[in-house]
CSV table of C-alpha atoms and ligand atoms in Angstrom, one decimal:
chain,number,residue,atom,x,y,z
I,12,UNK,CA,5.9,16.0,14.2
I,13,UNK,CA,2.7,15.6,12.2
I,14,UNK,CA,3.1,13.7,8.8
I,15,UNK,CA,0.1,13.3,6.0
I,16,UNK,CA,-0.7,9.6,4.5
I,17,UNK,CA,-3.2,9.7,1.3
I,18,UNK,CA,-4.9,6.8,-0.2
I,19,UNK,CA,-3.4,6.4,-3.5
I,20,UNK,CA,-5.6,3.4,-4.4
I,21,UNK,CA,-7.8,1.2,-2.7
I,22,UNK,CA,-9.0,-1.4,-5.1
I,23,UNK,CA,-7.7,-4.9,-5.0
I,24,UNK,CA,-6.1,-6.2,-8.3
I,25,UNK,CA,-8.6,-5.6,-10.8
I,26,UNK,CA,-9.6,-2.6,-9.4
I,27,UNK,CA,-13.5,-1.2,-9.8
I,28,UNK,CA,-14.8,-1.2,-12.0
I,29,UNK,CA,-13.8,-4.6,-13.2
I,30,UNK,CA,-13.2,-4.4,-17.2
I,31,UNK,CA,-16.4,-5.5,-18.5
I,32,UNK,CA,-18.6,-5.8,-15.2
I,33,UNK,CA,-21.6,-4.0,-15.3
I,34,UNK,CA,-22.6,-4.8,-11.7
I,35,UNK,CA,-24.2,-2.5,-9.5
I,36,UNK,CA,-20.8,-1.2,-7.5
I,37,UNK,CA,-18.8,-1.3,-10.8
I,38,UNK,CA,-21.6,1.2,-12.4
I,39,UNK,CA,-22.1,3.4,-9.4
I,40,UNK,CA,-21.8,6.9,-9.8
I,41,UNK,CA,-20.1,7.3,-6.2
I,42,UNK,CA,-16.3,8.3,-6.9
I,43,UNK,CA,-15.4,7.0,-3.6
I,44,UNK,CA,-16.6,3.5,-5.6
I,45,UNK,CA,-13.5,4.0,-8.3
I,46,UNK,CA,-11.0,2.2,-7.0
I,47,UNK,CA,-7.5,1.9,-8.5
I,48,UNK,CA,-4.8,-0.6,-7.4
I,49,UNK,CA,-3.7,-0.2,-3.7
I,50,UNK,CA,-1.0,2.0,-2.6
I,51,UNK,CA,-0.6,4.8,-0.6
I,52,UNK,CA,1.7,8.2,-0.3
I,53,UNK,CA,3.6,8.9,3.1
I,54,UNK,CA,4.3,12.9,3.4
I,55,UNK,CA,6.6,13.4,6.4
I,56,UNK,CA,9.4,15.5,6.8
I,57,UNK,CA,8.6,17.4,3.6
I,58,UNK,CA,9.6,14.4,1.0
I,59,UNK,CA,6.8,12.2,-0.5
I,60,UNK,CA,7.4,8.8,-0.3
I,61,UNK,CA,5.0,5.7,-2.0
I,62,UNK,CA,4.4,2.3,-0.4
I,63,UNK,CA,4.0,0.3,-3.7
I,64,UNK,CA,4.0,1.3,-7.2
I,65,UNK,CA,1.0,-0.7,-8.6
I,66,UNK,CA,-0.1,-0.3,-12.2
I,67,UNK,CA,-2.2,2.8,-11.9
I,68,UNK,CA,1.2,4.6,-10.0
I,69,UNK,CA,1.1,6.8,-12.7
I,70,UNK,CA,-2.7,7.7,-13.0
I,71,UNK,CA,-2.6,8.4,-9.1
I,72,UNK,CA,0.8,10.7,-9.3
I,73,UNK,CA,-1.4,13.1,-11.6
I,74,UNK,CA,-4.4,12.8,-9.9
I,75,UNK,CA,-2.7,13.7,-6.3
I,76,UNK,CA,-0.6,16.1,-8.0
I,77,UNK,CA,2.6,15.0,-7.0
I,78,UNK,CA,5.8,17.0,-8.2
I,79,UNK,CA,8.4,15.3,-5.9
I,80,UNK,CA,8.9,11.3,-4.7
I,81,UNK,CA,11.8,10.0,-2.8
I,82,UNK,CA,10.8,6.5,-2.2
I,83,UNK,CA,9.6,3.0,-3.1
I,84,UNK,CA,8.9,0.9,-0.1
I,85,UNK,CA,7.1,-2.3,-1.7
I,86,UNK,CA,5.2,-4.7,0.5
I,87,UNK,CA,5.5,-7.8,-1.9
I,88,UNK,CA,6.0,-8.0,-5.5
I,89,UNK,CA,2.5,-9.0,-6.8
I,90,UNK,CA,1.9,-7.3,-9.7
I,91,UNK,CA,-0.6,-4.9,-8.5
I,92,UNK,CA,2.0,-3.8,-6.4
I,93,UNK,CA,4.9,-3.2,-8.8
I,94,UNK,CA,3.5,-2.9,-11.7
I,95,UNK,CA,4.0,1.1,-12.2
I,96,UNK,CA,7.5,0.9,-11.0
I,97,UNK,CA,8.8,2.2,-14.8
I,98,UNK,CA,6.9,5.2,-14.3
I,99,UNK,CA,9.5,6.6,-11.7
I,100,UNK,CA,11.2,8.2,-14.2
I,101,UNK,CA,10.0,11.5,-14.3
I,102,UNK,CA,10.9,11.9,-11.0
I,103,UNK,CA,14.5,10.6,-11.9
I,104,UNK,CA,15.0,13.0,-14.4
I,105,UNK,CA,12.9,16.0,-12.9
I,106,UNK,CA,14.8,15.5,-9.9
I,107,UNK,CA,18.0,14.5,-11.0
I,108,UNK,CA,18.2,12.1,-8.6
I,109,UNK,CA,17.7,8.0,-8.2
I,110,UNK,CA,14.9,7.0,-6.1
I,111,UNK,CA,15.3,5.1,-3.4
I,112,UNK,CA,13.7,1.8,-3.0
I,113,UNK,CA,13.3,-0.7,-0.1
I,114,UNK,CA,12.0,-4.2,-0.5
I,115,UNK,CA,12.8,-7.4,1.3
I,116,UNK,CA,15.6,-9.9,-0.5
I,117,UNK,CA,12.4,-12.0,-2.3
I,118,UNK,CA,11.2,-8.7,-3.6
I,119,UNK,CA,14.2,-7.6,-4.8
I,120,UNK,CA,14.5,-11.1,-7.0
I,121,UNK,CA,11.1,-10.7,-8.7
I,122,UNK,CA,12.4,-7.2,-9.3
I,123,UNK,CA,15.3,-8.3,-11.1
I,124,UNK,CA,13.0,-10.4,-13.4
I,125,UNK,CA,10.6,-7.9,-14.2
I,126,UNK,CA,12.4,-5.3,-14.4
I,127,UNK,CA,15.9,-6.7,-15.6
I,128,UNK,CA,16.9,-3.3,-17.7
I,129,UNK,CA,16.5,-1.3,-14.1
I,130,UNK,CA,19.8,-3.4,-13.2
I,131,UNK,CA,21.5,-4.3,-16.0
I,132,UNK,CA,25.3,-3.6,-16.3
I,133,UNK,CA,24.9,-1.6,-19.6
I,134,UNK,CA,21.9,0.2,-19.4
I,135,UNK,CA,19.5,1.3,-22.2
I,136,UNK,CA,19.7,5.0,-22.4
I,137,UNK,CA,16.4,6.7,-20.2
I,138,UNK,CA,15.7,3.6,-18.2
I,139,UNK,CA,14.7,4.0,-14.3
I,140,UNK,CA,17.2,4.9,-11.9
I,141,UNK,CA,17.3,2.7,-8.8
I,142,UNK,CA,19.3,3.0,-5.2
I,143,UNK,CA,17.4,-0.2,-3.8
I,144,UNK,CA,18.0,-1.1,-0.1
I,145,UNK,CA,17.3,-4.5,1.1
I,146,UNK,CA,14.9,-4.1,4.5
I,147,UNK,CA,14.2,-7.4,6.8
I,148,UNK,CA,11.9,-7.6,9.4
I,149,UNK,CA,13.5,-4.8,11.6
I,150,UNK,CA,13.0,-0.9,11.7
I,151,UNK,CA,14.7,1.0,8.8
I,152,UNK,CA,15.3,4.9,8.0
I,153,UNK,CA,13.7,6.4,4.6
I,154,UNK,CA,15.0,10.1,5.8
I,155,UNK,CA,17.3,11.5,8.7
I,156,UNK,CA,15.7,9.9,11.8
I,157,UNK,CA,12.5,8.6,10.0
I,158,UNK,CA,12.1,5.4,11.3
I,159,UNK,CA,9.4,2.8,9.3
I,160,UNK,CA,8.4,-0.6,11.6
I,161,UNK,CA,8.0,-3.5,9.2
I,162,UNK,CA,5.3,-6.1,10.2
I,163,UNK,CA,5.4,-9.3,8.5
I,164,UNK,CA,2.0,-10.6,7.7
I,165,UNK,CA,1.0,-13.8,5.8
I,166,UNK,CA,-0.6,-13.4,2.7
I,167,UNK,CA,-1.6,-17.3,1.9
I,168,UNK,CA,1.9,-18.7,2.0
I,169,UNK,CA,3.7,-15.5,1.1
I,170,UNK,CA,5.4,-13.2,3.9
I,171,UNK,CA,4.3,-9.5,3.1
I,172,UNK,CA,5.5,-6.2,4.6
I,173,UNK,CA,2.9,-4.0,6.1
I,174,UNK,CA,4.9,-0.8,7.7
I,175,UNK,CA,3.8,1.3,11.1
I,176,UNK,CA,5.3,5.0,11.0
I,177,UNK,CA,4.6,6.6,14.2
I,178,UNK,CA,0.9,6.4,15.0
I,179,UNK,CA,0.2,4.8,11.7
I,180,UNK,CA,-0.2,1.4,10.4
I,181,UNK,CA,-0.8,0.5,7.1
I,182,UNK,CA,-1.1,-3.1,6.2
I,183,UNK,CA,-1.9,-4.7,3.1
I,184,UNK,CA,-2.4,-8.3,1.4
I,185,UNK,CA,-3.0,-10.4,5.3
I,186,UNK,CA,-4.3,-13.1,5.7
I,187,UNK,CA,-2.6,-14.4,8.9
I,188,UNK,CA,-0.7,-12.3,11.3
I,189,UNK,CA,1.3,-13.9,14.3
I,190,UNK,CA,0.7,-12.7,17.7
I,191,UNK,CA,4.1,-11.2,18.1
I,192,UNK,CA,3.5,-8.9,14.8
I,193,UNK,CA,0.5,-7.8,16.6
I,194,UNK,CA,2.0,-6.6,19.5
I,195,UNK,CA,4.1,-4.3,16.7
I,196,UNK,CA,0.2,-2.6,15.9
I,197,UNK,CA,-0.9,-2.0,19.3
I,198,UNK,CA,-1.1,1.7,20.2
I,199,UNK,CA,-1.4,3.0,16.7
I,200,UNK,CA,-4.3,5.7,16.3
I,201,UNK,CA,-4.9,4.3,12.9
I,202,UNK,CA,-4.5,1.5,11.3
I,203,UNK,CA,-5.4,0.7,7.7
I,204,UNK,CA,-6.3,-3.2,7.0
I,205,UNK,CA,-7.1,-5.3,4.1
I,206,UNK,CA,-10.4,-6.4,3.7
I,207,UNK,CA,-11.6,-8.0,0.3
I,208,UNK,CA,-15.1,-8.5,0.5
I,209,UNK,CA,-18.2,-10.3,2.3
I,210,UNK,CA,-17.1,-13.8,1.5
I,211,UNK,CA,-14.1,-15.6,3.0
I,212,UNK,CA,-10.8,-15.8,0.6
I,213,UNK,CA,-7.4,-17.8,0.9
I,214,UNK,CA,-4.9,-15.0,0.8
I,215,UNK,CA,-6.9,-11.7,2.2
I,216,UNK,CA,-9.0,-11.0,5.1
I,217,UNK,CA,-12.3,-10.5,4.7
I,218,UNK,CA,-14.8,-8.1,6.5
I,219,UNK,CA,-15.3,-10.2,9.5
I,220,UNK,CA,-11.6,-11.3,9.4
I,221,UNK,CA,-10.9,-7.4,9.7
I,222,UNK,CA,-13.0,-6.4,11.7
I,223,UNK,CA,-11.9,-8.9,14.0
I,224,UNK,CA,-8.4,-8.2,13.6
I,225,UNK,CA,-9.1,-4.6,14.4
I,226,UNK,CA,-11.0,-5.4,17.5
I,227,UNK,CA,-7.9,-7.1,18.8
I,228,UNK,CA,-5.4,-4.4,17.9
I,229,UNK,CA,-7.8,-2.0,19.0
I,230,UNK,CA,-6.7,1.2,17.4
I,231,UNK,CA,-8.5,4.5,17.5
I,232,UNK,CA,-9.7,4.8,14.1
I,233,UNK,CA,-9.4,1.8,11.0
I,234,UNK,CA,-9.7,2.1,7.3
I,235,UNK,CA,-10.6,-0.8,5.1
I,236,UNK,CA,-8.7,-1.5,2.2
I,237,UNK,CA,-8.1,-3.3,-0.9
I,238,UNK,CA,-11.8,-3.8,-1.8
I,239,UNK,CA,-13.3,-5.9,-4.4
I,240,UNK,CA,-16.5,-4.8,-6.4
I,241,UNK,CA,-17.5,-8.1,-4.9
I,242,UNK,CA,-17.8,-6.6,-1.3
I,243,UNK,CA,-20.6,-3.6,-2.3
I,244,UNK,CA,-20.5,0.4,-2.3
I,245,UNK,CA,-18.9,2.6,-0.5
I,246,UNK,CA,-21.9,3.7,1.1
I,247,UNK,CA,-23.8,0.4,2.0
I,248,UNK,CA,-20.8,-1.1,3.6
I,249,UNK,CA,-20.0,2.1,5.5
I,250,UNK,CA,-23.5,1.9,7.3
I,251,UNK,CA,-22.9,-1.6,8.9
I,252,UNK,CA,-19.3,-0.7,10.2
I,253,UNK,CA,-18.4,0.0,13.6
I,254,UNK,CA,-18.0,4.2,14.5
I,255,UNK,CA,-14.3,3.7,14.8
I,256,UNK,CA,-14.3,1.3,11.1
I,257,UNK,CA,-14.7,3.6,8.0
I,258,UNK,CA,-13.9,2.4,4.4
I,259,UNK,CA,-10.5,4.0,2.7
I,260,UNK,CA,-11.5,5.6,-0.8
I,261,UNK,CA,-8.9,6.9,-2.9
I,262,UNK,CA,-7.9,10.2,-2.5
I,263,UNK,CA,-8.5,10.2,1.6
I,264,UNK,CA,-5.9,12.1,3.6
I,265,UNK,CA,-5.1,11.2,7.4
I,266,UNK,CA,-3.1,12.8,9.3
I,267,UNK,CA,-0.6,11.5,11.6
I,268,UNK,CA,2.2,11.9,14.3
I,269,UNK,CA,5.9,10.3,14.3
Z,313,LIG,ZN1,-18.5,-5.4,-10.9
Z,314,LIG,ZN1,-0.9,-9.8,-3.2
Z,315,LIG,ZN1,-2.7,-7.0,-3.7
């Protein structure tokens, strides 16, 4: 079966532009150089489902159109991960239904903090509507026979989630990843990979980190991902990658096969 994943944003936690940066990548006039918070949107099996809801969930729902979502999956609660999570709501009451959302146990806790009216025992009239599932490192379902692969990558200190569907990995916020993860990546015909910029950084790959990474796992085709204005434009950096190495930009659609 074929399924569809779309770069909902690329950007790393500012996003680009930065708010008051008027260097060259934040002022180009490339769209593929606008970058909002990372996330992305799994079609497959005819239900849209997001990994992460980061604070531009919202912006990217109305730009990609999207009438129907049936699922949260969050890698790790940083804020530019869950920051849109409120915005589920007109899905709840469009669809009449609660979404679904897996996170790990840790996730779930931040959650609770941030978004303590989600949960509480009397809730406030129009809040979000939750059915959260608690994932750990082992395969899960998000539909009848639709099976996601965590992969627990390091992220400084913290454990994140990066998920492989089929022929497709997407992993976010690594730093470090264990050899026995990596043996979870090999054979995917893409992979999608953190890499933050030029310079090295304590809790994200950067380009040489990633590229080297990807030479190991040796997928087909990579995408780079969560990009600083730090690293350059879209179209510099794409000129000194490797054939099979492209940059993700948001609103890119790749198909794949589960
Ligand atoms: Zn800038
Ligand atoms: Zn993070
Ligand atoms: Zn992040």
């Amino acid at each position: 079966m074929q399924g569809k994943l779309t770069i909902l944003g690329s950007g790393t936690s500012q996003g680009v532009p930065v708010i008051g940066c008027d260097c060259r990548v934040c002022s180009s006039s490339d769209k593929r150089d606008k970058r909002t918070r990372t996330s992305v949107l799994i079609h497959i099996n005819g239900e849209n489902h997001v990994i992460d809801t980061g604070p531009d969930f919202r912006t990217q729902m109305l730009r990609e159109n999207i009438q129907s979502l049936k699922s949260v999956i969050f890698t790790h609660e940083h804020k530019d991960h869950i920051a849109g999570l409120d915005d589920i709501r007109p899905f709840n009451f469009k669809e009449k239904r609660s979404m679904n959302v897996y996170a790990s146990d840790r996730v779930r806790e931040a959650l609770l903090r941030e978004y303590h009216y989600i949960f509480a025992d009397k809730k406030y009239p129009g809040v979000p509507n939750v059915n959260l599932s608690i994932i750990e490192n082992e395969k899960f379902e998000i539909d009848t026979g639709i099976e996601i692969e965590p992969i627990e990558v390091l992220h400084y200190k913290l454990p994140v989630f990066g998920f492989r569907i089929g022929d497709i990995t997407y992993i976010t916020d690594a730093k470090t990843i264990s050899e026995e993860e990596k043996e979870k990546i090999k054979g995917s015909n893409i992979l999608i990979i953190n890499a933050l910029r030029r310079e090295p950084h304590m809790s994200h790959f950067n380009l040489d980190e990633a590229l080297a990474f990807i030479h190991e796992v040796n997928p087909n085709h990579a995408y780079l991902t969560h990009i600083s204005h730090l690293f350059g434009t879209h179209t510099e950096i794409e000129k000194e990658l490797p054939s099979h190495v492209h940059m993700a930009y948001d609103g890119l659609s790749l198909d794949f096969k589960y």
